C-alpha cells in the first residue's frame, strides 16, 4: 500500500508508523485514519513484526481530528458514515503491542489516539489535552472515558471542561504516560523498547497485553480468574519450557513463539 499521510518503515522486528501531515500538525483526517487502519492491519498480518510504534513530529503527535472535515458533517452524515468507529479504533483492536511515542501536541483525537495505544512514552515537550469543549463539542474518540481511567475524575473532568493542557511531567505524575524522555531521544527510545518486547515469546506478550486490558473491562475477581487461566495456559507452550530452562542454564532463551 502507498501511504500519503504517514510513513511506514520496518526496523528489525518493529514497525514504525510516523504520522505525516506536517502542515496541519498531523490533524487526523479520514484519509490518514484509513491509512493508519491499513498500516496496523499490515503489522498484525506480518509475522516478522512483533510490536508497533506510532509517532508524529517533534511539534505534534497529532492536534486532533481534522476540524475542517468535522465542520462539514451534520448528524446524518456522522451517523451514517459511522464517524470515528469506522476507521479510528484499530490501534485499540490490535493484538500486538502498540506504543505511542508522543512529542509536542497530543490534543483531542491526538490524545485519544495515544490512549488507544498500549502505553505512551512522552518527550519532555509533550502536551496532552481534550480541547473539544472550546470548539463546541465533546471528546469523540474515547477521551472522556480513557482519560478518566488513566488520570482519575478530577483531572479528566477539569481537562474536558476547560481544555487545559497537561505537560509531560504532569502527565507522568498522573499516570497518563509510562515515562518521559528528551525529545531528541524519543523515537529511538520507543523503538528500542518495542524491539525488546518483540524479541520476547509472542504468546506470552499477547497474553500479558490481553490481561492488562482485561483489568479495564471487568471486576477484580473476574480479572484474576482470567489471569490464572492464561497463566496456566502458558504451561502448554514450548516457550515456557525454553524460558525456564534457559534461566536455569544461565543462557539466552531461543523463542519458538509457540
Ligand atoms: N484540524 C485541522 N487543522 C488543524 C488542526 C486540526 N485539529 N490543528 C491545527 N491545524 C492546522 C491549523 O489550521 C493551521 O493551518 P494553516 O497554517 O493552514 O492555518 C496549522 O495546522 C498550524 O496550526 P496553528 O497555526 O493553529 O499552530 P499554533 O502553533 O498556533 O497552535 C495548536 C497549535 C494549539 C495545536 C492549535 O493548532 C490548535 O488549537 N489546534 C486545534 C486543537 C483542537 O481543537 N483539537 C481537537 C479537534 S476535535 C477532535 O479531536 C474530536 C475528537 O475527539 C475525535
Coordinates of C-alpha atoms and ligand atoms in Angstrom, one line a residue:
X1 CA 0.0 0.0 0.0
X2 CA 1.2 3.5 -0.8
X3 CA 0.8 5.9 2.1
X4 CA 0.4 9.7 1.6
X5 CA -0.4 10.8 5.2
X6 CA 2.1 8.6 7.2
X7 CA 5.4 7.0 6.8
X8 CA 5.7 3.3 7.4
X9 CA 9.0 1.6 8.0
X10 CA 10.2 -1.7 9.5
X11 CA 13.2 -1.5 11.9
X12 CA 14.2 -5.1 12.6
X13 CA 11.1 -6.7 14.2
X14 CA 9.3 -3.4 14.8
X15 CA 7.0 -1.3 12.6
X16 CA 7.5 2.4 13.0
X17 CA 4.4 4.5 11.8
X18 CA 5.1 8.2 11.6
X19 CA 2.0 10.4 11.2
X20 CA 2.9 12.9 8.4
X21 CA 0.6 15.8 7.8
X22 CA 3.1 18.5 9.0
X23 CA 1.2 21.5 7.6
X24 CA -1.9 20.6 9.7
X25 CA 0.0 19.5 12.8
X26 CA -0.9 15.9 11.9
X27 CA -4.6 16.6 12.2
X28 CA -6.3 13.2 11.9
X29 CA -8.2 13.3 8.6
X30 CA -10.3 10.5 7.4
X31 CA -7.7 9.6 4.8
X32 CA -5.0 9.5 7.4
X33 CA -7.1 7.3 9.7
X34 CA -7.8 4.9 6.7
X35 CA -4.1 4.6 6.2
X36 CA -3.4 4.1 9.8
X37 CA -6.0 1.3 9.9
X38 CA -4.4 -0.3 6.9
X39 CA -0.9 0.0 8.4
X40 CA -1.9 -1.6 11.7
X41 CA -3.6 -4.4 9.8
X42 CA -0.5 -5.0 7.8
X43 CA 1.5 -5.2 11.0
X44 CA -1.0 -7.6 12.5
X45 CA -0.7 -9.9 9.4
X46 CA 3.1 -9.8 9.3
X47 CA 4.8 -12.5 11.4
X48 CA 8.1 -10.6 11.2
X49 CA 6.6 -7.6 13.2
X50 CA 6.4 -8.1 16.9
X51 CA 5.4 -4.6 18.0
X52 CA 4.4 -1.3 16.6
X53 CA 5.4 2.3 17.4
X54 CA 3.2 5.2 16.4
X55 CA 4.7 8.7 16.5
X56 CA 4.3 12.1 14.9
X57 CA 6.7 15.1 14.6
X58 CA 8.6 16.9 17.3
X59 CA 6.0 19.7 17.2
X60 CA 2.9 17.5 17.1
X61 CA 1.9 13.9 17.7
X62 CA -1.5 15.0 16.4
X63 CA -3.5 18.2 17.0
X64 CA -6.8 16.3 16.9
X65 CA -9.4 15.2 14.4
X66 CA -9.3 17.4 11.3
X67 CA -11.6 20.3 12.3
X68 CA -12.3 21.2 8.6
X69 CA -13.7 17.7 8.0
X70 CA -15.7 17.7 11.1
X71 CA -17.2 21.1 10.3
X72 CA -18.6 19.5 7.0
X73 CA -20.5 16.8 8.9
X74 CA -24.1 17.1 10.1
X75 CA -25.7 14.4 12.3
X76 CA -26.9 12.2 9.4
X77 CA -23.6 12.1 7.8
X78 CA -21.7 11.4 11.0
X79 CA -24.2 8.7 11.9
X80 CA -24.4 7.1 8.5
X81 CA -20.7 7.1 7.9
X82 CA -20.1 5.8 11.5
X83 CA -17.7 8.7 12.2
X84 CA -14.7 7.6 14.4
X85 CA -15.9 4.0 14.8
X86 CA -15.3 3.3 11.1
X87 CA -11.6 3.9 11.0
X88 CA -10.1 5.1 14.3
X89 CA -10.1 2.2 16.6
X90 CA -7.6 -0.2 15.0
X91 CA -4.8 0.6 17.5
X92 CA -7.0 -0.4 20.3
X93 CA -8.1 -3.6 18.5
X94 CA -4.5 -4.8 17.6
X95 CA -3.3 -7.9 19.4
X96 CA 0.4 -6.9 19.0
X97 CA 1.7 -4.3 21.4
X98 CA 1.4 -0.7 20.1
X99 CA 3.4 2.1 21.7
X100 CA 2.6 5.8 21.3
X101 CA 5.8 7.9 21.2
X102 CA 4.4 11.4 21.8
X103 CA 6.2 14.7 21.2
X104 CA 4.6 18.1 21.1
X105 CA 0.8 18.4 20.9
X106 CA -1.4 15.4 21.5
X107 CA -4.8 17.1 21.6
X108 CA -8.4 15.9 21.2
X109 CA -8.2 12.9 18.8
X110 CA -4.4 13.0 19.1
X111 CA -4.6 12.4 22.9
X112 CA -7.3 9.8 22.2
X113 CA -5.2 8.0 19.6
X114 CA -2.2 7.9 22.1
X115 CA -4.5 6.5 24.8
X116 CA -5.7 3.7 22.4
X117 CA -2.1 2.5 22.3
X118 CA -0.9 0.2 25.0
X119 CA 1.4 2.7 26.6
X120 CA 2.7 6.2 26.0
X121 CA 6.3 7.3 26.1
X122 CA 6.4 11.1 26.1
X123 CA 9.0 13.5 25.0
X124 CA 9.8 16.3 27.5
X125 CA 7.9 18.8 25.2
X126 CA 4.7 16.7 25.0
X127 CA 1.4 18.4 25.8
X128 CA -1.8 16.5 26.3
X129 CA -5.4 17.9 26.2
X130 CA -9.0 17.4 25.3
X131 CA -9.9 20.9 23.9
X132 CA -13.1 19.8 22.1
X133 CA -15.2 21.9 24.5
X134 CA -13.6 25.0 23.1
X135 CA -15.0 24.2 19.6
X136 CA -18.4 23.5 20.9
X137 CA -18.3 19.7 21.2
X138 CA -17.1 16.9 23.5
X139 CA -14.3 14.2 23.0
X140 CA -15.5 11.7 20.4
X141 CA -12.7 9.0 20.2
X142 CA -12.8 7.8 23.8
X143 CA -11.2 10.8 25.6
X144 CA -13.9 11.2 28.3
X145 CA -13.6 7.5 29.1
X146 CA -10.0 6.6 28.7
X147 CA -8.6 9.8 30.2
X148 CA -10.7 9.3 33.3
X149 CA -9.4 5.8 33.7
X150 CA -5.8 7.0 33.3
X151 CA -5.8 10.1 35.5
X152 CA -9.0 9.9 37.6
X153 CA -12.1 12.0 37.7
X154 CA -10.8 15.3 38.9
X155 CA -8.1 15.9 36.3
X156 CA -10.1 14.3 33.5
X157 CA -13.1 16.5 34.4
X158 CA -11.0 19.7 34.5
X159 CA -9.3 18.9 31.2
X160 CA -12.6 18.0 29.4
X161 CA -14.5 21.0 30.8
X162 CA -11.7 23.6 30.3
X163 CA -9.5 22.2 27.5
X164 CA -6.5 22.8 29.8
X165 CA -3.3 21.1 28.5
X166 CA -1.1 18.8 30.7
X167 CA 2.6 19.0 30.2
X168 CA 4.8 15.8 30.1
X169 CA 5.8 16.0 33.8
X170 CA 2.2 16.3 35.0
X171 CA 1.2 13.5 32.6
X172 CA 3.8 11.3 34.1
X173 CA 2.8 12.1 37.7
X174 CA -0.9 11.5 36.8
X175 CA -0.1 8.1 35.2
X176 CA -1.1 9.0 31.6
X177 CA 2.4 8.2 30.3
X178 CA 4.8 5.5 31.4
X179 CA 7.9 7.7 31.2
X180 CA 9.3 11.0 29.9
X181 CA 12.5 11.1 27.7
X182 CA 14.3 14.0 26.0
X183 CA 12.6 14.9 22.7
X184 CA 15.7 14.1 20.7
X185 CA 15.7 10.5 22.0
X186 CA 12.0 9.8 21.8
X187 CA 11.7 7.7 18.7
X188 CA 15.0 5.8 19.3
X189 CA 13.9 5.0 22.9
X190 CA 10.4 3.9 21.8
X191 CA 11.7 1.7 19.0
X192 CA 14.3 0.2 21.4
X193 CA 11.5 -0.6 23.9
X194 CA 9.4 -2.1 21.2
X195 CA 12.3 -4.2 19.9
X196 CA 12.8 -5.5 23.4
X197 CA 9.2 -6.6 23.6
X198 CA 9.2 -8.0 20.0
X199 CA 12.2 -10.3 21.0
X200 CA 10.2 -12.0 23.7
X201 CA 7.9 -15.0 23.4
X202 CA 5.0 -13.8 21.4
X203 CA 2.3 -15.9 23.1
X204 CA 3.4 -14.5 26.4
X205 CA 3.5 -11.0 25.1
X206 CA 0.0 -11.2 23.6
X207 CA -1.4 -12.8 26.8
X208 CA 0.2 -10.2 29.0
X209 CA -1.4 -7.4 26.9
X210 CA -4.7 -9.1 26.9
X211 CA -4.6 -9.5 30.7
X212 CA -3.7 -5.9 31.5
X213 CA -6.5 -4.8 29.2
X214 CA -8.9 -7.2 30.9
X215 CA -8.3 -5.1 34.1
X216 CA -10.1 -2.2 32.4
X217 CA -13.1 -4.3 31.3
X218 CA -14.1 -6.4 34.3
X219 CA -14.3 -6.9 38.0
X220 CA -11.2 -7.8 40.1
X221 CA -12.3 -11.4 40.7
X222 CA -13.1 -12.0 37.0
X223 CA -9.8 -10.4 36.1
X224 CA -7.8 -12.6 38.5
X225 CA -9.6 -15.6 37.1
X226 CA -8.7 -14.6 33.6
X227 CA -5.1 -14.2 34.6
X228 CA -5.0 -17.6 36.4
X229 CA -6.4 -19.3 33.3
X230 CA -3.9 -17.7 30.9
X231 CA -1.1 -18.3 33.4
X232 CA -2.0 -22.0 33.4
X233 CA -2.3 -21.9 29.6
X234 CA 1.3 -20.7 29.3
X235 CA 2.4 -24.1 30.6
X236 CA 1.3 -25.6 27.3
X237 CA 3.8 -23.5 25.3
X238 CA 7.2 -24.7 24.2
X239 CA 8.4 -21.2 25.1
X240 CA 7.6 -21.7 28.8
X241 CA 9.9 -24.8 28.9
X242 CA 12.6 -22.9 26.9
X243 CA 12.4 -19.7 29.0
X244 CA 12.6 -21.5 32.3
X245 CA 15.4 -23.9 31.1
X246 CA 17.4 -21.0 29.7
X247 CA 17.1 -19.2 33.1
X248 CA 18.3 -22.3 35.0
X249 CA 21.1 -23.0 32.5
X250 CA 22.2 -19.3 32.6
X251 CA 21.8 -18.7 28.8
X252 CA 19.7 -16.7 26.5
X253 CA 16.4 -18.3 25.5
X254 CA 15.7 -19.2 21.9
X255 CA 12.0 -18.4 21.5
X256 CA 9.9 -20.5 19.1
X257 CA 6.8 -18.3 19.5
X258 CA 4.7 -21.3 20.3
Ligands
LIG1 N1 -7.7 20.3 12.4 C1 -7.4 20.9 11.2 N2 -6.3 21.7 11.1 C2 -5.5 21.9 12.2 C3 -5.8 21.3 13.4 C4 -7.0 20.4 13.5 N3 -7.3 19.8 14.6 N4 -4.9 21.7 14.3 C5 -4.1 22.5 13.7 N5 -4.5 22.7 12.4 C6 -3.8 23.5 11.3 C7 -4.2 25.0 11.5 O1 -5.4 25.3 11.0 C8 -3.0 25.6 10.8 O2 -3.3 25.5 9.4 P1 -3.0 26.8 8.5 O3 -1.5 27.0 8.6 O4 -3.4 26.4 7.1 O5 -3.7 28.0 9.0 C9 -1.8 24.7 11.1 O6 -2.4 23.4 11.5 C10 -1.0 25.1 12.2 O7 -1.8 25.4 13.3 P2 -1.7 26.8 14.2 O8 -1.4 27.9 13.3 O9 -3.0 26.9 14.9 O10 -0.5 26.5 15.1 P3 -0.2 27.0 16.6 O11 1.2 26.6 16.9 O12 -0.5 28.5 16.6 O13 -1.2 26.3 17.5 C11 -2.4 24.4 18.4 C12 -1.1 24.9 17.8 C13 -2.6 24.9 19.8 C14 -2.3 22.8 18.4 C15 -3.7 24.8 17.5 O14 -3.4 24.5 16.2 C16 -5.0 24.2 17.9 O15 -5.6 24.6 18.9 N6 -5.4 23.2 17.1 C17 -6.7 22.5 17.4 C18 -6.7 21.6 18.6 C19 -8.1 21.0 18.8 O16 -9.1 21.7 19.0 N7 -8.2 19.7 18.7 C20 -9.4 18.9 18.8 C21 -10.0 18.7 17.5 S1 -11.6 18.0 17.6 C22 -11.4 16.3 17.9 O17 -10.2 15.9 18.0 C23 -12.6 15.5 18.1 C24 -12.4 14.1 18.6 O18 -12.4 13.9 19.8 C25 -12.2 13.0 17.7

